[in-house]
PDB file of C-alpha atoms in Angstrom:
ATOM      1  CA  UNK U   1      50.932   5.023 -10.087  1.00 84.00           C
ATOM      2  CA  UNK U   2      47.452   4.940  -9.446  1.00 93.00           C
ATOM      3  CA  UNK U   3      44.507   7.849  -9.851  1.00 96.00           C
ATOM      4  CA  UNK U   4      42.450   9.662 -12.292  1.00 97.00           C
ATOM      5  CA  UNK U   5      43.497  11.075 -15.551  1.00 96.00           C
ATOM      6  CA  UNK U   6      41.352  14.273 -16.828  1.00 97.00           C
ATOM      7  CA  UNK U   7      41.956  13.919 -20.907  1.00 97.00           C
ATOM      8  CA  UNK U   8      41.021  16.342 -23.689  1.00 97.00           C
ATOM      9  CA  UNK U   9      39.765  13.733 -26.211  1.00 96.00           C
ATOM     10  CA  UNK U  10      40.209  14.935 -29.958  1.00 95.00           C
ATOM     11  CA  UNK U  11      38.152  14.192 -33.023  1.00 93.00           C
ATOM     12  CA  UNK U  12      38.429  11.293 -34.952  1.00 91.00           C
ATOM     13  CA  UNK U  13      39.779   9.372 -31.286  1.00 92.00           C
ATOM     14  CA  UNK U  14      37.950   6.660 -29.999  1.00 90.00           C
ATOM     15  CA  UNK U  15      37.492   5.507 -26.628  1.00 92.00           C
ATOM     16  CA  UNK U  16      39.371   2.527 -26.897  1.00 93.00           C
ATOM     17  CA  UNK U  17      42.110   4.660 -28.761  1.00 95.00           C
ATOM     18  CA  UNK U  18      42.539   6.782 -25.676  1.00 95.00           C
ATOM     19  CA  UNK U  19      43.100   4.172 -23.123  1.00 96.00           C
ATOM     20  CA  UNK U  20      45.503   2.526 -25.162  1.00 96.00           C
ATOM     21  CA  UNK U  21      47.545   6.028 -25.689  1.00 96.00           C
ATOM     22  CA  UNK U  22      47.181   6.620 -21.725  1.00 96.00           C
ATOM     23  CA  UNK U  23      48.338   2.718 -21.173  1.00 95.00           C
ATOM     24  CA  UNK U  24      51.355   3.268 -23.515  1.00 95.00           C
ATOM     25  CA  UNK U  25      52.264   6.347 -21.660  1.00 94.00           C
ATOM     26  CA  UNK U  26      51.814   4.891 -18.142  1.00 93.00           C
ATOM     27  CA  UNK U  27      53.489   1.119 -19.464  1.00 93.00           C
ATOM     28  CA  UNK U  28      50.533  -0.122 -17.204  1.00 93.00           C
ATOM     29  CA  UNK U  29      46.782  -2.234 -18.722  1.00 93.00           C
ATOM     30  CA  UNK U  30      45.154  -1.393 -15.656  1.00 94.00           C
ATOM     31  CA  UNK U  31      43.623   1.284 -17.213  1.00 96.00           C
ATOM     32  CA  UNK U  32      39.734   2.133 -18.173  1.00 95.00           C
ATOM     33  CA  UNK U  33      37.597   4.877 -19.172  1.00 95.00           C
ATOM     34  CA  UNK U  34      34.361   6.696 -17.512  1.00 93.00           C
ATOM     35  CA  UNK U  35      31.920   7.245 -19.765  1.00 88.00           C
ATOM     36  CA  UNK U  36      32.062   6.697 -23.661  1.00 87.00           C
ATOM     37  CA  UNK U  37      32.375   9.554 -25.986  1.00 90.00           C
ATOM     38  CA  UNK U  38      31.316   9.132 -29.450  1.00 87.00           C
ATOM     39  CA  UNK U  39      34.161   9.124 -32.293  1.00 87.00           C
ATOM     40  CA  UNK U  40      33.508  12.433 -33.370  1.00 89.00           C
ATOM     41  CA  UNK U  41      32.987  14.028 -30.321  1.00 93.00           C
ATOM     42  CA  UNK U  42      35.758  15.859 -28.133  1.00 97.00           C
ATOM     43  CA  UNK U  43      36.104  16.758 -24.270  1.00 97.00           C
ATOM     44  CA  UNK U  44      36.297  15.508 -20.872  1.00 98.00           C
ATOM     45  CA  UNK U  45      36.788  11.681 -21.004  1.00 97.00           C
ATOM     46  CA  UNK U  46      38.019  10.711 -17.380  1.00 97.00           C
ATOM     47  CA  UNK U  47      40.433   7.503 -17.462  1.00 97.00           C
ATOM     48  CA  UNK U  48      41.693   5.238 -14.324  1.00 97.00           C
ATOM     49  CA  UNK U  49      44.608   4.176 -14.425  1.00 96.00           C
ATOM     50  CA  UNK U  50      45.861   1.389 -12.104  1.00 95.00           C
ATOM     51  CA  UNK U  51      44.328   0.527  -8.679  1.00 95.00           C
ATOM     52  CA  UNK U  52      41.470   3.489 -10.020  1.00 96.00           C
ATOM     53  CA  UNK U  53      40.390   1.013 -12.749  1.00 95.00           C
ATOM     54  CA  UNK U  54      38.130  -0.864 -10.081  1.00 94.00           C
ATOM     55  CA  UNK U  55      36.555   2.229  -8.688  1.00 96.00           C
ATOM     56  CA  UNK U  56      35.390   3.378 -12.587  1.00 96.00           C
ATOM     57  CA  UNK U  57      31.501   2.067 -11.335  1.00 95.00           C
ATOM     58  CA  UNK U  58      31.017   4.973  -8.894  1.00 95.00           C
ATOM     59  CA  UNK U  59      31.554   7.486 -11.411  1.00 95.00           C
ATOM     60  CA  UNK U  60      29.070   6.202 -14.038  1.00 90.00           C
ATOM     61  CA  UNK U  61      26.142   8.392 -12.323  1.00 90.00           C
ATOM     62  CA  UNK U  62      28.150  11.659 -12.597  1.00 94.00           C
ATOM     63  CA  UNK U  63      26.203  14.603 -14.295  1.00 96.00           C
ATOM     64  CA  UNK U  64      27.780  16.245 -17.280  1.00 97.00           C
ATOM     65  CA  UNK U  65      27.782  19.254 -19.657  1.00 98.00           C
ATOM     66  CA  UNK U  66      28.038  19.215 -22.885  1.00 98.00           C
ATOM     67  CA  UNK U  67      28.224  22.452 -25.403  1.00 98.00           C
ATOM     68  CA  UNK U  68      26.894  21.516 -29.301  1.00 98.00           C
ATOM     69  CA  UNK U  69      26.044  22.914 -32.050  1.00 98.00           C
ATOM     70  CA  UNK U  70      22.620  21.429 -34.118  1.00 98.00           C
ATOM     71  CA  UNK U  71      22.867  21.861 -37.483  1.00 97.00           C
ATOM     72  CA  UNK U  72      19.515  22.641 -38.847  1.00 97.00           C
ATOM     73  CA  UNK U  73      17.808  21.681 -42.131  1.00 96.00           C
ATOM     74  CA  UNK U  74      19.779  17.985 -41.950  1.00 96.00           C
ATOM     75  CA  UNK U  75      19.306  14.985 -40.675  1.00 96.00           C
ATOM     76  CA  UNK U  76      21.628  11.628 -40.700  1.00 94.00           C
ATOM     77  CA  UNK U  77      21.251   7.770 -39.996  1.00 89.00           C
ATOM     78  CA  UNK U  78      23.766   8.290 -36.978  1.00 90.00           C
ATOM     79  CA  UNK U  79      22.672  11.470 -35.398  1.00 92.00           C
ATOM     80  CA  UNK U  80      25.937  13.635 -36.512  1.00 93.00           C
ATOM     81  CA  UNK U  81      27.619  14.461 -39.616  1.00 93.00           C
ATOM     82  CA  UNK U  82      29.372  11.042 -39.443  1.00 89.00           C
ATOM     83  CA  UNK U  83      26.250   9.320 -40.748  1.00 89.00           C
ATOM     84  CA  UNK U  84      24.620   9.361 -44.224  1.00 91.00           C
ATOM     85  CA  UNK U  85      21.850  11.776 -44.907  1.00 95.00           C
ATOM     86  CA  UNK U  86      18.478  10.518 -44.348  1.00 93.00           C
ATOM     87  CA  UNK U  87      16.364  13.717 -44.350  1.00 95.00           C
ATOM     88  CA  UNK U  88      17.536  17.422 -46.275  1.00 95.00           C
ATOM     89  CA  UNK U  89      15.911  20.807 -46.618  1.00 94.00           C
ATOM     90  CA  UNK U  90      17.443  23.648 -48.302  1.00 88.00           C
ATOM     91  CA  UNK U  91      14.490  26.126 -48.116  1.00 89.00           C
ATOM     92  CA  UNK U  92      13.529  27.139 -44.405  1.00 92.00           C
ATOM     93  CA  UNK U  93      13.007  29.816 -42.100  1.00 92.00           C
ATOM     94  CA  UNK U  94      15.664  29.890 -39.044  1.00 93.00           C
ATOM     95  CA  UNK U  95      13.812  29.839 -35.770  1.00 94.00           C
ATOM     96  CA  UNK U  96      14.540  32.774 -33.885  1.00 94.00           C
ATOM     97  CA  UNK U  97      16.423  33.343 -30.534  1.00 95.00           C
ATOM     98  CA  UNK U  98      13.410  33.706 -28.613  1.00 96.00           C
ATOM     99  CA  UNK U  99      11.280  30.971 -29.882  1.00 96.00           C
ATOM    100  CA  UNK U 100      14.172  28.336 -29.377  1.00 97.00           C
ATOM    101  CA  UNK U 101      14.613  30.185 -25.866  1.00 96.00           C
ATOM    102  CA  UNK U 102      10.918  28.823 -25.169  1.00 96.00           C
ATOM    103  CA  UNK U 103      11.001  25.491 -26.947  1.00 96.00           C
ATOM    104  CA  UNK U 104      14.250  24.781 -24.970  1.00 97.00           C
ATOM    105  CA  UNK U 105      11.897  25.108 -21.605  1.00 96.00           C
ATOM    106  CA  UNK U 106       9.720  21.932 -23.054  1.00 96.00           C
ATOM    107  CA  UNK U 107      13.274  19.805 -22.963  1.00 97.00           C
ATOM    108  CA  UNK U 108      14.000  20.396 -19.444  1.00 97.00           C
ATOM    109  CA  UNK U 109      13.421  18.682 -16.312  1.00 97.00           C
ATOM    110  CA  UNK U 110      12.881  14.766 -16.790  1.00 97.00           C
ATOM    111  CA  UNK U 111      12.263  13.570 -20.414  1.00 96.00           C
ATOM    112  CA  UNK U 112      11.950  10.182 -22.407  1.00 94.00           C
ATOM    113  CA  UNK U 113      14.205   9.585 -25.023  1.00 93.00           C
ATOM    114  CA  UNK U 114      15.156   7.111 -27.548  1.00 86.00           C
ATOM    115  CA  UNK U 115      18.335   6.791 -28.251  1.00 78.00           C
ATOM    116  CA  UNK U 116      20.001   6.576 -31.444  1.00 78.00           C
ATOM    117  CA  UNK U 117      20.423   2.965 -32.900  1.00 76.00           C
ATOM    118  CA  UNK U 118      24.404   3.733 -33.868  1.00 72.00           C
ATOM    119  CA  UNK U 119      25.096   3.566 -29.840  1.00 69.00           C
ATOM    120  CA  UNK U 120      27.063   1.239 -27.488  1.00 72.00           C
ATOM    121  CA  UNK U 121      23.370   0.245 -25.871  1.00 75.00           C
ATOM    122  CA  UNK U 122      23.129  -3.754 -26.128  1.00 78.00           C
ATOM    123  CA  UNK U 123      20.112  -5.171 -27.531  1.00 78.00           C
ATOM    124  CA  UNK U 124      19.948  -8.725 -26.575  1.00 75.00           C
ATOM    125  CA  UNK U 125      23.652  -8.604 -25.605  1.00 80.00           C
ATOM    126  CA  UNK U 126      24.587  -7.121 -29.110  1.00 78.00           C
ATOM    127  CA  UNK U 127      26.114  -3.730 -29.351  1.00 77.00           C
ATOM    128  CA  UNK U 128      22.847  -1.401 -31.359  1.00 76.00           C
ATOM    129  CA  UNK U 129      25.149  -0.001 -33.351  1.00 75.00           C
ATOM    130  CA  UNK U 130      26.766  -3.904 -34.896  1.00 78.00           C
ATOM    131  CA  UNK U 131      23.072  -4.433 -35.345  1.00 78.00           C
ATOM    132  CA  UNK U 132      22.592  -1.011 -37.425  1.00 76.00           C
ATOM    133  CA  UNK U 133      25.654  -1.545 -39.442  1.00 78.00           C
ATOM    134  CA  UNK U 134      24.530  -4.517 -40.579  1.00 78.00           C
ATOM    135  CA  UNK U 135      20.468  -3.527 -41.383  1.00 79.00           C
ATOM    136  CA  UNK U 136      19.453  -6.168 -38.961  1.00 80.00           C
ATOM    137  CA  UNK U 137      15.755  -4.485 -37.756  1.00 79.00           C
ATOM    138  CA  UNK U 138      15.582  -3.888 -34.009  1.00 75.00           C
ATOM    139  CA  UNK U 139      13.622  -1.255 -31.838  1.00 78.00           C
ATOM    140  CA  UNK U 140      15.395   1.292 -29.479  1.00 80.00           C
ATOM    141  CA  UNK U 141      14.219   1.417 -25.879  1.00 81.00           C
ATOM    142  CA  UNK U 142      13.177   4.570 -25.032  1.00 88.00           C
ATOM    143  CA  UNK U 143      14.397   5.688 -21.137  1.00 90.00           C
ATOM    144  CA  UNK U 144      13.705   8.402 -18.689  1.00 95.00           C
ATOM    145  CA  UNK U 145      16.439  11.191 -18.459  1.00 95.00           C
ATOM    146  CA  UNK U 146      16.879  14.704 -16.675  1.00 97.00           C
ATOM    147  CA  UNK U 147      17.849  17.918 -18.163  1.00 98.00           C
ATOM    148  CA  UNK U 148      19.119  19.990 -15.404  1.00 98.00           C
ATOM    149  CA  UNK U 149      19.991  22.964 -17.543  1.00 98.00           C
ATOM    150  CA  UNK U 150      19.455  23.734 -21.401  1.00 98.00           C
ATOM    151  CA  UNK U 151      20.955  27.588 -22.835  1.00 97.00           C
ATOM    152  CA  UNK U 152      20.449  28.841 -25.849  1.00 97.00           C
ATOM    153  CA  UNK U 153      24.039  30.610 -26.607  1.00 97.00           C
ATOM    154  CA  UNK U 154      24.236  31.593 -30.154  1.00 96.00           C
ATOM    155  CA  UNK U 155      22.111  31.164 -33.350  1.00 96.00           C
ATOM    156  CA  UNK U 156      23.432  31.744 -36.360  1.00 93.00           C
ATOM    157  CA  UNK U 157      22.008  30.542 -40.088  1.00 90.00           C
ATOM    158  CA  UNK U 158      21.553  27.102 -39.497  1.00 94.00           C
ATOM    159  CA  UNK U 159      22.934  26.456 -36.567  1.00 97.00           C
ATOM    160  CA  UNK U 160      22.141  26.420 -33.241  1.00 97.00           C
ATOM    161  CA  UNK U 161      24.826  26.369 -30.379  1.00 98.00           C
ATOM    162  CA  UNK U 162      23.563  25.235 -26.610  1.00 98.00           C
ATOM    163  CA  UNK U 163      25.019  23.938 -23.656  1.00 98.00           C
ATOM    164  CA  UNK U 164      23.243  21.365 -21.379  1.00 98.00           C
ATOM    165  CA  UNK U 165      23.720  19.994 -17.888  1.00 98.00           C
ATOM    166  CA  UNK U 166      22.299  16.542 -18.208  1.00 98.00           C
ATOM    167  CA  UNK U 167      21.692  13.374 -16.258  1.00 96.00           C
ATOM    168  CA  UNK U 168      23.769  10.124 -16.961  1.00 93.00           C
ATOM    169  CA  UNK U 169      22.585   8.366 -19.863  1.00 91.00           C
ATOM    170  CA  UNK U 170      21.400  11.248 -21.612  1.00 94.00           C
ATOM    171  CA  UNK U 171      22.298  11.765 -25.778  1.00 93.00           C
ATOM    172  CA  UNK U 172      22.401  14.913 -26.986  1.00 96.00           C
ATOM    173  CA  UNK U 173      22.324  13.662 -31.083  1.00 94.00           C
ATOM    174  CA  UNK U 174      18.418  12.613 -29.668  1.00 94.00           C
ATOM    175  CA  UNK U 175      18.036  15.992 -28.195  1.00 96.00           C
ATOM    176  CA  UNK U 176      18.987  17.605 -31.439  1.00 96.00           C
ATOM    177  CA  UNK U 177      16.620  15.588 -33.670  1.00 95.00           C
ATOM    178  CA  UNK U 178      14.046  16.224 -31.114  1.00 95.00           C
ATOM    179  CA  UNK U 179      14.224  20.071 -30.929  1.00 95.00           C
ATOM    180  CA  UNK U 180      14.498  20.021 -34.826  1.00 95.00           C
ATOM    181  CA  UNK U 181      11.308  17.876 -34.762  1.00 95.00           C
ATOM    182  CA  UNK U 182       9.908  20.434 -32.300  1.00 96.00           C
ATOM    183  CA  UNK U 183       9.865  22.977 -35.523  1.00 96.00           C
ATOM    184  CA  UNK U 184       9.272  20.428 -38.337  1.00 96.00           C
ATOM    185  CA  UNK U 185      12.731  20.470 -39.021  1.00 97.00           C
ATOM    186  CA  UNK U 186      15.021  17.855 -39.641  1.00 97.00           C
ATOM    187  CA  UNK U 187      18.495  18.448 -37.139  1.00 97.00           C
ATOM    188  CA  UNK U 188      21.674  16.898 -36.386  1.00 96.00           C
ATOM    189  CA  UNK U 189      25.034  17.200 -33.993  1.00 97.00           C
ATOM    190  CA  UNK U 190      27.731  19.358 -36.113  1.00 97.00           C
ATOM    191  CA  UNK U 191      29.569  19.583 -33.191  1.00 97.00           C
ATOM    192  CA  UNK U 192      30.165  18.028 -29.739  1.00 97.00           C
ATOM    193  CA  UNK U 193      32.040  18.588 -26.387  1.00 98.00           C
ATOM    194  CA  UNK U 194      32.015  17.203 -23.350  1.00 98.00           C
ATOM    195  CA  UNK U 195      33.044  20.425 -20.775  1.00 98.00           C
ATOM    196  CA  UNK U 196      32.187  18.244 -17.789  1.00 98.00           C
ATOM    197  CA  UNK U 197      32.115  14.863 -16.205  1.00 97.00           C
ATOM    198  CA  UNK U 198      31.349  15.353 -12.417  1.00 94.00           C
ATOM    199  CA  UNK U 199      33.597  17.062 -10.908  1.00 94.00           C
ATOM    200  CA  UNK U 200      36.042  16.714 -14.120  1.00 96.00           C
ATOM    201  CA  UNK U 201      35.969  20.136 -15.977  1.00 97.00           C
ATOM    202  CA  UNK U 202      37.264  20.520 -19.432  1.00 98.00           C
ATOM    203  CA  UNK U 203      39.344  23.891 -17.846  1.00 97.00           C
ATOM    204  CA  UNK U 204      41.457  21.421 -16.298  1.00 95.00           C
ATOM    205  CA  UNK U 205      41.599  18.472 -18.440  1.00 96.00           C
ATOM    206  CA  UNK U 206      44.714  17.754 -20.585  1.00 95.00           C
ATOM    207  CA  UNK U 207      45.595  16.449 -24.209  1.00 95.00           C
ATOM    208  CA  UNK U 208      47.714  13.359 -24.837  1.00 93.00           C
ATOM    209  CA  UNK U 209      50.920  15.379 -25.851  1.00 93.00           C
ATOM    210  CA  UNK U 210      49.992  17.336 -22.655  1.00 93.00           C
ATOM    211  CA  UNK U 211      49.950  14.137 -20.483  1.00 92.00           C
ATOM    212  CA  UNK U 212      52.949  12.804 -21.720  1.00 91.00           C
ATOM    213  CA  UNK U 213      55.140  15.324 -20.611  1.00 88.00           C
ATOM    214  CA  UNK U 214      54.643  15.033 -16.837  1.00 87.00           C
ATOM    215  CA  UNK U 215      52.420  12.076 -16.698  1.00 89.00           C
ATOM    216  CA  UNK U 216      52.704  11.673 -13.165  1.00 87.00           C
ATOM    217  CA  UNK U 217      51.898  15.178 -12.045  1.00 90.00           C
ATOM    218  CA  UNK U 218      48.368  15.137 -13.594  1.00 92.00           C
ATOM    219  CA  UNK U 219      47.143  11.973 -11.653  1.00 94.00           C
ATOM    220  CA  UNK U 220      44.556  12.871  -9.252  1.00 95.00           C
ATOM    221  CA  UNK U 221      44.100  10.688  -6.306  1.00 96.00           C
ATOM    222  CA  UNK U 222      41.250   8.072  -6.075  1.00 96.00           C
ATOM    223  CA  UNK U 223      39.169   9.364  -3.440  1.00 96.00           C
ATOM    224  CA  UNK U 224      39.540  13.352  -4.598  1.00 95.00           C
ATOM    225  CA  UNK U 225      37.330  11.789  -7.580  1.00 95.00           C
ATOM    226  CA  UNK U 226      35.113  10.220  -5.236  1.00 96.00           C
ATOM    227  CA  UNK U 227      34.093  13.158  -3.122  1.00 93.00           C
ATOM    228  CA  UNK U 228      30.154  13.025  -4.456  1.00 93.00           C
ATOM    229  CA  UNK U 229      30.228   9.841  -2.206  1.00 95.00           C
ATOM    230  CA  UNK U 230      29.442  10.208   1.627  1.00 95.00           C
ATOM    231  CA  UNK U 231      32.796   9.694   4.131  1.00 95.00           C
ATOM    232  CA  UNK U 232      33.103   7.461   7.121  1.00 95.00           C
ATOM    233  CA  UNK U 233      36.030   7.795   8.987  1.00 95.00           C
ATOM    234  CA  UNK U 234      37.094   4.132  11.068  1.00 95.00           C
ATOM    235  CA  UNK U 235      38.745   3.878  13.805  1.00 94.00           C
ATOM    236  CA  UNK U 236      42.540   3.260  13.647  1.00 94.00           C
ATOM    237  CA  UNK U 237      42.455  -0.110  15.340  1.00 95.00           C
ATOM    238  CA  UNK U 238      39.980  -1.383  12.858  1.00 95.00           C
ATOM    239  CA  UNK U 239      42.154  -0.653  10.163  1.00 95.00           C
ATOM    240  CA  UNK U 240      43.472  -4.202   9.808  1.00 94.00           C
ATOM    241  CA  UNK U 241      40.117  -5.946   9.991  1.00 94.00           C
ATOM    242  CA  UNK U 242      38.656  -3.958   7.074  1.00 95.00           C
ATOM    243  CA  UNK U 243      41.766  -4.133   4.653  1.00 93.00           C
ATOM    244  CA  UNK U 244      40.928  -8.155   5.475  1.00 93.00           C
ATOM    245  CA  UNK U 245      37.373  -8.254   4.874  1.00 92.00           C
ATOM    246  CA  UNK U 246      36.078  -8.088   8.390  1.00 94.00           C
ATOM    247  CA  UNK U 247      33.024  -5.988   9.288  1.00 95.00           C
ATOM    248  CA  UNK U 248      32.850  -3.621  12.216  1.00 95.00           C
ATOM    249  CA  UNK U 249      30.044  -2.728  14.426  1.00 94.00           C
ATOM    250  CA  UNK U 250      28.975   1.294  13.981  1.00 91.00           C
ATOM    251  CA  UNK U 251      26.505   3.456  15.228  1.00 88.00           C
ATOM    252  CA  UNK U 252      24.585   4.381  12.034  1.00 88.00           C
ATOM    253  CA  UNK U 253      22.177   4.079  10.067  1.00 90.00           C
ATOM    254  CA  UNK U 254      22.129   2.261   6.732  1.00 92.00           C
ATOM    255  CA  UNK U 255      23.332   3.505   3.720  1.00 90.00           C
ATOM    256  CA  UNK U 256      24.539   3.875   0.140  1.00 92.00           C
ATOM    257  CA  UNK U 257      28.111   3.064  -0.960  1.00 95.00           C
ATOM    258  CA  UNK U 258      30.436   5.005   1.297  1.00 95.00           C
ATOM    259  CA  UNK U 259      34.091   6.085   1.106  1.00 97.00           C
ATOM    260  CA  UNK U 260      36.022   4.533   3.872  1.00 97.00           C
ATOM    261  CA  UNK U 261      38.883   6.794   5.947  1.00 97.00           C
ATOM    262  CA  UNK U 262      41.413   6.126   8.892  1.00 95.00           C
ATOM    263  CA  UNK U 263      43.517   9.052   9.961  1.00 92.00           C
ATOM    264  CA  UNK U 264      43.291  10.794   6.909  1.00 91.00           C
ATOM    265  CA  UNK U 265      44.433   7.579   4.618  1.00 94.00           C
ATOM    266  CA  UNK U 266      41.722   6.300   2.049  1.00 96.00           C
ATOM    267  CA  UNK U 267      41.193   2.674   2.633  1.00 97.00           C
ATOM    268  CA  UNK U 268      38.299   2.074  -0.204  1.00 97.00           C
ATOM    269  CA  UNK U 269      34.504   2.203  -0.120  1.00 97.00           C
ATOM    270  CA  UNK U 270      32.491   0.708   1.873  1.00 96.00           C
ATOM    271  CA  UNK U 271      28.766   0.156   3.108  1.00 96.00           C
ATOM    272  CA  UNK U 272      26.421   0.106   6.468  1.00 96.00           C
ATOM    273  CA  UNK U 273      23.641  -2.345   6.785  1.00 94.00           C
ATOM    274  CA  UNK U 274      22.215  -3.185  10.263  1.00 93.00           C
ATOM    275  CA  UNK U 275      24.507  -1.620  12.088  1.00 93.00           C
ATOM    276  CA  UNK U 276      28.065  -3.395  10.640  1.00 95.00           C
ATOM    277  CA  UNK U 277      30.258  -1.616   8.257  1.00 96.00           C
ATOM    278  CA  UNK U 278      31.202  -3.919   5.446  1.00 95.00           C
ATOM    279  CA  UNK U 279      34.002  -3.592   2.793  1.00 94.00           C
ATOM    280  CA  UNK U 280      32.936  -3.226  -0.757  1.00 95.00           C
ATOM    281  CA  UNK U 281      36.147  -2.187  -2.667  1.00 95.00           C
ATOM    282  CA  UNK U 282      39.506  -1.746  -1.243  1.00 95.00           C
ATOM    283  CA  UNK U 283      42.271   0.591  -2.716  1.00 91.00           C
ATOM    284  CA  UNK U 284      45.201  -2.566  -1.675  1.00 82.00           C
ATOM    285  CA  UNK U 285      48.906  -1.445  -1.296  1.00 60.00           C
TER     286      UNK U 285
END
């Protein structure tokens, strides 16, 4: 059985955790996950299992959503309530609907961000977060991100709930502690959800217990979850050739990683460069 599993990741759960569950339930260890999602948070956490393990790298530029609520007046050494408390106010005015409405406009479109030092980012092939656990002093690189979409949903005292359509590599504990910082106010995650991954939406995505009752039947196919990716359909006779590494001569112009077609089968991905269609993946069997 090979394909993509859409899985509801609870609190508490790890990464790691949920592969393992998904590879006890499929008695397979080809299987990987798309996209980290921190302990704490819950949500859309797409996992390959079999042949789908190898095509996990054209996933990894996938947009996502994310709904969270910011906890105002607090902030923590991790970003989230996981962490210890670094920073703590009890007296201070809640901003009000409309003023976060126009501070949220200064967070969209592309931004620089640092991320938080308890995250998977390797600093001289260390994970940060080994390096933070253990007070060992290191600076965060700060990268270029796009938000696509930040909505103000509900504020209540304290908190502030939003939902944000975001670029790949984007973390939404820095967003918090920047908006706090927008209004002098230290902010962390309370809560976080992942409601999309591409085209993986949390409306369809099930829980373990869910998955293990019909495993089979929630497997979608390799190249539905490769659609974002342009299609080439080769001819039947050169079938063979590709499965076996051969390239084939095409009218067309160069381009980015392709998926690869013949009759309606899915063969792998693939790629053009001076006119010869070369093999970059195959799906096998």
């Amino acid at each position: 059985m090979d394909g993509f599993i859409n899985l509801n990741k609870s609190a508490g759960m790890t990464s790691h955790d949920a592969v393992n569950i998904v590879r006890k339930i499929f008695g397979t260890k080809k299987v990987g996950h798309c996209g980290t999602l921190d302990p704490g948070a819950v949500g859309v956490l797409p996992i390959a299992v079999g042949r789908a393990a190898k095509f996990i790298e054209y996933l990894a530029d996938c947009d996502k959503t994310y709904r969270a609520e910011i906890l105002f007046g607090t902030a923590t050494d991790t970003g989230d309530l996981d962490g210890a408390v670094v920073e703590s106010t009890e007296k201070f005015f809640m901003p009000g609907y409309e003023d976060l409405k126009s501070a949220a406009k200064n967070f969209v479109g592309k931004i620089e961000q640092t991320p938080p030092k308890y995250s998977a980012i390797k600093i001289n092939g260390r994970k940060a977060y080994d390096l933070a656990r253990k007070d060992i002093d290191f600076e965060m690189p700060t990268r270029t991100v796009e938000i696509y979409r930040l909505e103000i949903l509900e504020v209540r005292e304290k908190i502030l709930t939003v939902e944000v359509d975001c670029s790949k590599g984007t973390y939404i504990r820095t967003l918090a502690e920047d908006f706090g910082k927008f209004f002098n106010l230290p902010a962390t995650i309370k809560f976080l959800q992942r409601r999309r991954f591409g085209d993986f939406k949390i409306e369809n995505s099930k829980t373990p217990d869910e998955l293990k009752e019909e495993p089979e039947n929630f497997l979608q196919p390799i190249e539905e979850c490769l659609k974002h990716l342009p299609k080439f359909e080769l001819p039947e006779h050169r079938i063979k050739a590709f499965c076996n590494g051969l390239s084939t001569t095409v009218r067309r112009e160069n381009s980015g990683t392709l998926t690869v077609f013949s009759g309606g089968k899915f063969l792998g991905t693939g790629k053009i460069s001076d006119g010869e269609l070369k093999g970059l993946k195959l799906r096998g069997g």
